[in-house]
Coordinates of C-alpha atoms and ligand atoms in Angstrom, one line a residue:
X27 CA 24.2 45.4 -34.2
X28 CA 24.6 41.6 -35.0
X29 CA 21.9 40.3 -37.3
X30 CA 21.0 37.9 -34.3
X31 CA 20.2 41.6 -32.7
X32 CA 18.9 42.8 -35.4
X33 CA 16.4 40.0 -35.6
X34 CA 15.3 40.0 -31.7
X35 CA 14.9 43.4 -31.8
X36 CA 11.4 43.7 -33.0
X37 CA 10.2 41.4 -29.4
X38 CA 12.8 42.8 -27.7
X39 CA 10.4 43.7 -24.7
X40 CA 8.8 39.8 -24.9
X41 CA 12.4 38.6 -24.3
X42 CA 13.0 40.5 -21.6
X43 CA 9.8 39.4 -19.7
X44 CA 10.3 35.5 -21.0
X45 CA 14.0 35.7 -19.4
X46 CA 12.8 37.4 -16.3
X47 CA 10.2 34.3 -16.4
X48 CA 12.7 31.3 -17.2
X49 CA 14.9 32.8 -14.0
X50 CA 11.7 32.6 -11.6
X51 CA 10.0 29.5 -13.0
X52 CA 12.9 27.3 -13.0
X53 CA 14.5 27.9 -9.2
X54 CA 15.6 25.1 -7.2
X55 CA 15.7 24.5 -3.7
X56 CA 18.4 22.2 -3.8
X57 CA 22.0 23.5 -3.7
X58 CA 23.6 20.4 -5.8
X59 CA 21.5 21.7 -8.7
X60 CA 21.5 25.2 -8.2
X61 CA 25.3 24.7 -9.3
X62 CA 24.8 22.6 -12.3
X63 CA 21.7 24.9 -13.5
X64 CA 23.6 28.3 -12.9
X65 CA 26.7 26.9 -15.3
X66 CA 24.1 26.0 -17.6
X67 CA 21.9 29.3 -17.7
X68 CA 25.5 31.1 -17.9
X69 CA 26.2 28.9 -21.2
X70 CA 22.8 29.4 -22.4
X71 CA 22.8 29.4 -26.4
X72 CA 21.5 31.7 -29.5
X73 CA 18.3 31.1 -28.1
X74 CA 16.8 30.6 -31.7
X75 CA 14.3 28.2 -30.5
X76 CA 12.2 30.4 -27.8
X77 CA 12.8 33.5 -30.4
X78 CA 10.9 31.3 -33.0
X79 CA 8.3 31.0 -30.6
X80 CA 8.0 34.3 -30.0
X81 CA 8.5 35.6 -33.2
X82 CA 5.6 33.3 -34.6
X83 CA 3.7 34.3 -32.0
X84 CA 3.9 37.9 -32.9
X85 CA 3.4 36.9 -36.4
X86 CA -0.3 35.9 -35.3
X87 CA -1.8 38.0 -33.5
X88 CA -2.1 42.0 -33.1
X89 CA -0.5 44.4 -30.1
X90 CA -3.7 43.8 -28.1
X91 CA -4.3 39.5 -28.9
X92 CA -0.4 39.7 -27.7
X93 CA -1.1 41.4 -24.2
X94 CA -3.9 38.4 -23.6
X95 CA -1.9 35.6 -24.9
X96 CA 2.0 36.5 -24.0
X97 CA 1.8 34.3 -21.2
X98 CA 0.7 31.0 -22.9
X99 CA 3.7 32.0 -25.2
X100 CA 6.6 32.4 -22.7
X101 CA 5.4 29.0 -21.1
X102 CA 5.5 27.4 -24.7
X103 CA 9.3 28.9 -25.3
X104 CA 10.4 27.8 -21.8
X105 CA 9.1 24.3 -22.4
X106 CA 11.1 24.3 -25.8
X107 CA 14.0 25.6 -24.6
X108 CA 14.5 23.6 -21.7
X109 CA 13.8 19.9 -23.5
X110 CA 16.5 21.4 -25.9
X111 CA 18.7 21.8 -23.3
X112 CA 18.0 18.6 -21.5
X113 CA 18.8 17.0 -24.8
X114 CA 22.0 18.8 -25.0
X115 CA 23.1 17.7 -21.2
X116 CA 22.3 14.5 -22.3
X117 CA 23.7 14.0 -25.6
X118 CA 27.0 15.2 -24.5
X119 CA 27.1 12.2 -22.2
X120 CA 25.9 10.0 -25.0
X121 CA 28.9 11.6 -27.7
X122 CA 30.8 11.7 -24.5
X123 CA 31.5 15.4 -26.0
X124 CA 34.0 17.5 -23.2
X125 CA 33.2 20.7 -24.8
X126 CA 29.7 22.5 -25.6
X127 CA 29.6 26.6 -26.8
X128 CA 33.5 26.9 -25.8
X129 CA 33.2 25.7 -22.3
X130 CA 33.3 22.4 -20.3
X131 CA 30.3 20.7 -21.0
X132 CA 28.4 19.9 -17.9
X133 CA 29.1 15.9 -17.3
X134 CA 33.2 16.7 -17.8
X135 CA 32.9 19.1 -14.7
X136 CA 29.9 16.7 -12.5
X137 CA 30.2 13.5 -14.0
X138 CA 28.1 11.8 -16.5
X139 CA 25.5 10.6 -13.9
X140 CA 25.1 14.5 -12.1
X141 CA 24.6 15.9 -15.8
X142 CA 21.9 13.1 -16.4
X143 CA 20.0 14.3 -13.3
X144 CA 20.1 18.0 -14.0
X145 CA 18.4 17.2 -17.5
X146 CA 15.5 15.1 -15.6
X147 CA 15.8 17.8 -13.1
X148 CA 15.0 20.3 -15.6
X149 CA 12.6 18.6 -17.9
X150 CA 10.7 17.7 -14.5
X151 CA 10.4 21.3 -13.5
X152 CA 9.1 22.6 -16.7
X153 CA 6.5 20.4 -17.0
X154 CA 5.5 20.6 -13.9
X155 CA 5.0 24.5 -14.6
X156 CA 3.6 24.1 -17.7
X157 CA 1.0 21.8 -15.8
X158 CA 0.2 23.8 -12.5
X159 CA -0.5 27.0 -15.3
X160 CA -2.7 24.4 -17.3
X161 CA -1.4 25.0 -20.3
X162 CA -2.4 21.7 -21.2
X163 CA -2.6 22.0 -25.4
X164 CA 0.9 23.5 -25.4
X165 CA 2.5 21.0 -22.9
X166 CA 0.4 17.9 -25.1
X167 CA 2.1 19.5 -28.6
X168 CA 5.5 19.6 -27.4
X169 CA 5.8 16.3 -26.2
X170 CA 5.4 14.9 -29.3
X171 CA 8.4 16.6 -30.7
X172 CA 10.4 15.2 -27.4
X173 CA 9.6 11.6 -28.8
X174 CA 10.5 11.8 -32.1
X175 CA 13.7 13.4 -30.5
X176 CA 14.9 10.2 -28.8
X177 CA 13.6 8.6 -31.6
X178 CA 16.3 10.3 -33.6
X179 CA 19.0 9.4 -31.0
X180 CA 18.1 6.0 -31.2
X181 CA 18.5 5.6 -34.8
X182 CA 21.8 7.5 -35.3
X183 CA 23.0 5.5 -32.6
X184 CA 22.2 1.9 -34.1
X185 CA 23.3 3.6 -37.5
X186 CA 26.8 4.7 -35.9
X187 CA 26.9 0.7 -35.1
X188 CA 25.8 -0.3 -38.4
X189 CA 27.9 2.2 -40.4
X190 CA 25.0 1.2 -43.4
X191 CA 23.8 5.7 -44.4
X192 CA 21.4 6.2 -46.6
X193 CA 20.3 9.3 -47.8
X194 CA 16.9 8.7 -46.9
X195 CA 18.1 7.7 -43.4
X196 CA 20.1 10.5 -42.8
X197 CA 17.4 13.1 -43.6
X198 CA 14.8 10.6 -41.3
X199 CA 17.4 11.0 -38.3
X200 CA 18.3 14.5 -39.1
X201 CA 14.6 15.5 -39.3
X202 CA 13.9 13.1 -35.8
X203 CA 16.7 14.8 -33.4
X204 CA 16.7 18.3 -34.9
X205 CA 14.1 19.9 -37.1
X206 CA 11.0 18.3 -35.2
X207 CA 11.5 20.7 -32.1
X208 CA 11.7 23.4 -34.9
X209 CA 8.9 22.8 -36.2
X210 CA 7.1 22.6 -33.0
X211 CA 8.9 25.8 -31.7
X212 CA 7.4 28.0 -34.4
X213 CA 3.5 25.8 -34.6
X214 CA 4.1 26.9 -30.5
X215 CA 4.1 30.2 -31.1
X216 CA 0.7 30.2 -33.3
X217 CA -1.0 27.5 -31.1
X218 CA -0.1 30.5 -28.2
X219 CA -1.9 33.1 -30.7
X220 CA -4.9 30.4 -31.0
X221 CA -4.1 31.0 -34.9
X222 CA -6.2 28.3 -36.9
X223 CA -5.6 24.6 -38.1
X224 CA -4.2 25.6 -41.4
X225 CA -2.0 28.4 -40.0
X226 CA -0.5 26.1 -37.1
X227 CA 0.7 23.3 -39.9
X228 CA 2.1 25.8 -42.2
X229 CA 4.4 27.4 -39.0
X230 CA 5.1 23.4 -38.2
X231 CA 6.2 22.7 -41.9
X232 CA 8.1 26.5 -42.1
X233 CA 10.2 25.5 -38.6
X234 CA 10.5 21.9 -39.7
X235 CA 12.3 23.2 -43.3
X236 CA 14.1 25.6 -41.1
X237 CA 15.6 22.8 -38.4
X238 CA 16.2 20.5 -41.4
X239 CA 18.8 23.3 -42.6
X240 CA 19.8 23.8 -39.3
X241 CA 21.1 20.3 -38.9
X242 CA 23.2 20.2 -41.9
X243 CA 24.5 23.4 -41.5
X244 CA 25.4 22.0 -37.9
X245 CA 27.0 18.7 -40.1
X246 CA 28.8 21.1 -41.8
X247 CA 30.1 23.6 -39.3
X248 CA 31.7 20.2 -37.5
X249 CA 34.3 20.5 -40.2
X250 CA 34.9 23.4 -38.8
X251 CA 37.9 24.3 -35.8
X252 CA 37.2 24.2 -32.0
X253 CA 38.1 27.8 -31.7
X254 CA 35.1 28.8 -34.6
X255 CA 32.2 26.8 -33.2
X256 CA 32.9 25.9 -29.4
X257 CA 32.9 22.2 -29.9
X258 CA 35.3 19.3 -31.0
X259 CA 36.1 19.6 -34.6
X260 CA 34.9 16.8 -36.8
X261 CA 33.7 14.8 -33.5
X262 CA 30.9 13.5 -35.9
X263 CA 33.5 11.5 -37.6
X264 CA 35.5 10.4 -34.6
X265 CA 31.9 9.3 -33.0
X266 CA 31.2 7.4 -36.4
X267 CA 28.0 9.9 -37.3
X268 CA 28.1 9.5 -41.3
X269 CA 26.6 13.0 -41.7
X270 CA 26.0 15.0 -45.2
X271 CA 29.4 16.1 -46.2
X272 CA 30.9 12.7 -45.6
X273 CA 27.3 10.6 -47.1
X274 CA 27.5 13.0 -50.3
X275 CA 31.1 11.6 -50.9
X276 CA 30.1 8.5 -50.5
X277 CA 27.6 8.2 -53.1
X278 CA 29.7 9.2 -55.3
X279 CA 32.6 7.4 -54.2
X280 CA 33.9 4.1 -56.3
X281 CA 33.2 1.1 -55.1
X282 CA 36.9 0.7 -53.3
X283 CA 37.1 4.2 -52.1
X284 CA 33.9 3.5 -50.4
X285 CA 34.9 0.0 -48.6
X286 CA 38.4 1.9 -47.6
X287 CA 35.9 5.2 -46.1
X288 CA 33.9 2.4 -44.5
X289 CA 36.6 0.4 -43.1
X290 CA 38.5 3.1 -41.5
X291 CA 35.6 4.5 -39.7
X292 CA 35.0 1.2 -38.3
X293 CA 38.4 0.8 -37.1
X294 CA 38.4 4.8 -36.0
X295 CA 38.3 3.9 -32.0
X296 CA 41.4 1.9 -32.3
X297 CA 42.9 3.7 -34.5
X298 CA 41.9 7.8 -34.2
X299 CA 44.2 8.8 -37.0
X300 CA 42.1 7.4 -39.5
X301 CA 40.3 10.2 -39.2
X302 CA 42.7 12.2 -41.1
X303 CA 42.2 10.7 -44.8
X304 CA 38.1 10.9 -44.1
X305 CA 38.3 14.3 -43.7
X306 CA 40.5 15.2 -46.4
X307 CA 38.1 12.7 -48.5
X308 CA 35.2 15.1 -47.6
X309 CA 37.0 18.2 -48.0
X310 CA 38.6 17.5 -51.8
X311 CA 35.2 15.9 -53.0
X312 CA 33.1 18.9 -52.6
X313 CA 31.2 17.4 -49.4
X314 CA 30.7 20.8 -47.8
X315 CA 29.5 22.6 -50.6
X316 CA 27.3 19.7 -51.8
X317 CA 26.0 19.6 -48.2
X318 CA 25.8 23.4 -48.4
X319 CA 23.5 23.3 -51.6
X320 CA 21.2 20.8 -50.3
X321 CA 20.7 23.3 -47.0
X322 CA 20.0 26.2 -49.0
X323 CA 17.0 23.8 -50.6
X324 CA 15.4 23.3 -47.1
X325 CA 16.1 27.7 -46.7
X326 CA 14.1 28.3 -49.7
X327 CA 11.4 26.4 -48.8
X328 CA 10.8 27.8 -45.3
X329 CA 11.3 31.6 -47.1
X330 CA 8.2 30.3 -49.4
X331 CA 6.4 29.3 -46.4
X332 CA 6.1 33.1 -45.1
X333 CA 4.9 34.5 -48.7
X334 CA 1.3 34.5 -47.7
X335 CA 1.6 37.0 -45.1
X336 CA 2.1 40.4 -45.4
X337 CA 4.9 42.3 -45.2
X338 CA 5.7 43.7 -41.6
X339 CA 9.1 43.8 -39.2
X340 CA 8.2 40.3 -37.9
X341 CA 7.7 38.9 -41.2
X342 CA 11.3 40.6 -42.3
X343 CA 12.5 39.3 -38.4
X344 CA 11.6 35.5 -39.7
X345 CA 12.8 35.7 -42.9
X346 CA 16.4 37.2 -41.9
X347 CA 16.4 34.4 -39.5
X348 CA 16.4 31.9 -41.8
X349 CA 19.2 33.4 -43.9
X350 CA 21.0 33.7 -40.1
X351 CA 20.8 30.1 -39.8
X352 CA 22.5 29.4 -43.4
X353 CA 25.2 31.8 -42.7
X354 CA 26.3 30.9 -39.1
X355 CA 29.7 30.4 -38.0
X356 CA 29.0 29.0 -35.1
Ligands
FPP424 C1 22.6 17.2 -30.8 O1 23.0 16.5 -31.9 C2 21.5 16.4 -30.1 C3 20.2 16.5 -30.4 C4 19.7 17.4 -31.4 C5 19.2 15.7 -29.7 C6 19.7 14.9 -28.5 C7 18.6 14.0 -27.9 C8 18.7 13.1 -26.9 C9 20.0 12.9 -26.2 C10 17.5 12.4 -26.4 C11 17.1 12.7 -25.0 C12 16.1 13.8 -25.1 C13 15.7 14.5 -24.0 C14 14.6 15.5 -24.2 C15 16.2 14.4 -22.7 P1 24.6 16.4 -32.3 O2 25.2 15.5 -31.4 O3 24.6 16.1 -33.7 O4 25.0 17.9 -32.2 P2 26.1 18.6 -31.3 O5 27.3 18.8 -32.2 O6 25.5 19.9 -30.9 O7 26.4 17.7 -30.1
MG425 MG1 26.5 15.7 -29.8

């Protein structure tokens, strides 16, 4: 068993019912998007986000709160899931990216403007269900997170312009794009169990710890080759993103190093080759592993988020997650 397996397997029957859910809830009537939405459902991800939901879910409430409340839950995870993969439709158009999870990534095969409509397309839909089922608390707490997230592309795009990274910038963006939607998958997942005030801000600050490390340890896996992860290697680079591993060797860097990083970067559309000395830059200073260490901070501080409640297979489900999300390889 894969320790993804291993870690869905304590809601294994919840994930069964949510998928058979997701397949009737998001139909369309329209063959031009029936198309685009059957690629995308067949190049559907790891699914860590709804399983958060789920799994936090679980945490919060006992067999017989989870019979009452399962619904609420499934409509929370498909409301996550789907602004997470509207984001992806579009931010492969923004990063012009050709390749997402190994495949053709939706605008190389329709275009960039058919991709941009089966994001609305999608985000539509699962409001509107969200709405007609009047979840109203969940579909109000989510949003949020989907503002902060074009937030976050809207910085790192004017900081891609700028080439000007700060630490404090990077984290602001990093914490913006990514671990906000964390955060707000696993608070889902209590707001579903109607757990309290206090429980539904610790679950926000556990997921938002959690997506922080999940971000860099998406930074880092970019070093990585196509064939690994299913995307461009170091596209971050090429795209200008100054992420962790490159920012750590900058703040180290001497003064000249650090105009000659900077000025190839800025020259990198012209001139794609520079990429080349950047990344061995990153690679012989110790970027990854700096990068690495400053994941496993944000890891430890989600694990020490969960030490309040007892021990149990969902509690053991969560906390193996977070060591799943340090140790990817893809
Ligand atoms: C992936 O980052 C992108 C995101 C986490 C967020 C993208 C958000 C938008 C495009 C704003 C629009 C939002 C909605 C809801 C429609 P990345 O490019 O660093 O990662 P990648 O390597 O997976 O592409
Ligand atoms: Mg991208």
């Amino acid at each position: 068993m894969t320790s993804l397996n291993r870690i869905k397997a304590p809601i294994n029957e919840q994930i069964a019912q949510y998928d058979k859910k997701v397949s009737s809830w998001l139909k369309s009537d329209s063959g031009a998007i029936t198309n685009i939405l059957t690629y995308i459902h067949s190049t559907r991800g790891k699914g860590i986000r709804p399983l958060l939901v789920m799994l936090t879910h679980s945490l919060h409430t006992t067999q017989e709160q989870r019979e009452l409340t399962n619904d609420r839950c499934y409509i929370g995870a498909m409301l996550i899931e789907m602004i997470h993969t509207a984001s992806l439709l579009h931010d492969d158009v923004v990063d012009e990216a050709y390749v997402r999870r190994g495949k053709p990534s939706a605008h190389a095969l329709w275009r960039s403007h058919n991709a941009v409509l089966a994001g609305d397309y999608i985000l539509a839909k699962s409001y509107s269900v969200g709405l007609k089922l009047g979840e109203y608390d969940i579909v109000r707490y989510i949003t949020q997170a989907m503002e902060e997230l074009c937030d976050g592309e809207f910085l790192q795009s004017s900081q891609s312009e700028k080439l000007k990274m700060t630490r404090s910038i990077y984290l602001d963006i990093i914490y913006k794009k990514t671990a906000t939607l964390i955060g707000a998958s696993s608070a889902t997942g209590a707001i579903a169990a109607g757990a309290t005030k206090e429980s539904i801000e610790l679950m926000k600050s556990f997921g938002d710890n959690l997506g922080m490390a999940f971000q860099i340890k998406d930074d880092i896996l970019d070093f990585e080759p196509t064939k690994n992860t299913g995307k461009s290697n170091c596209a971050d680079i090429r795209e200008r993103k100054i992420t962790l591993p490159l920012l750590t060797v900058l703040e180290e860097a001497t003064p000249s190093e650090h105009k000659k990083i900077i000025s190839l970067l800025s020259n990198i559309r012209n001139k794609p080759s520079n990429a080349n000395y950047i990344i061995d830059s990153v690679m012989n200073g110790g970027g990854i592993e700096k990068a690495y260490d400053v994941m496993q901070q944000y890891i430890t501080a989600a694990k020490s988020q969960l030490s309040g409640y007892a021990d149990s297979p969902i509690k053991s489900a969560l906390l193996e997650l977070c060591d799943y999300i340090a140790d990817r390889k893809k």
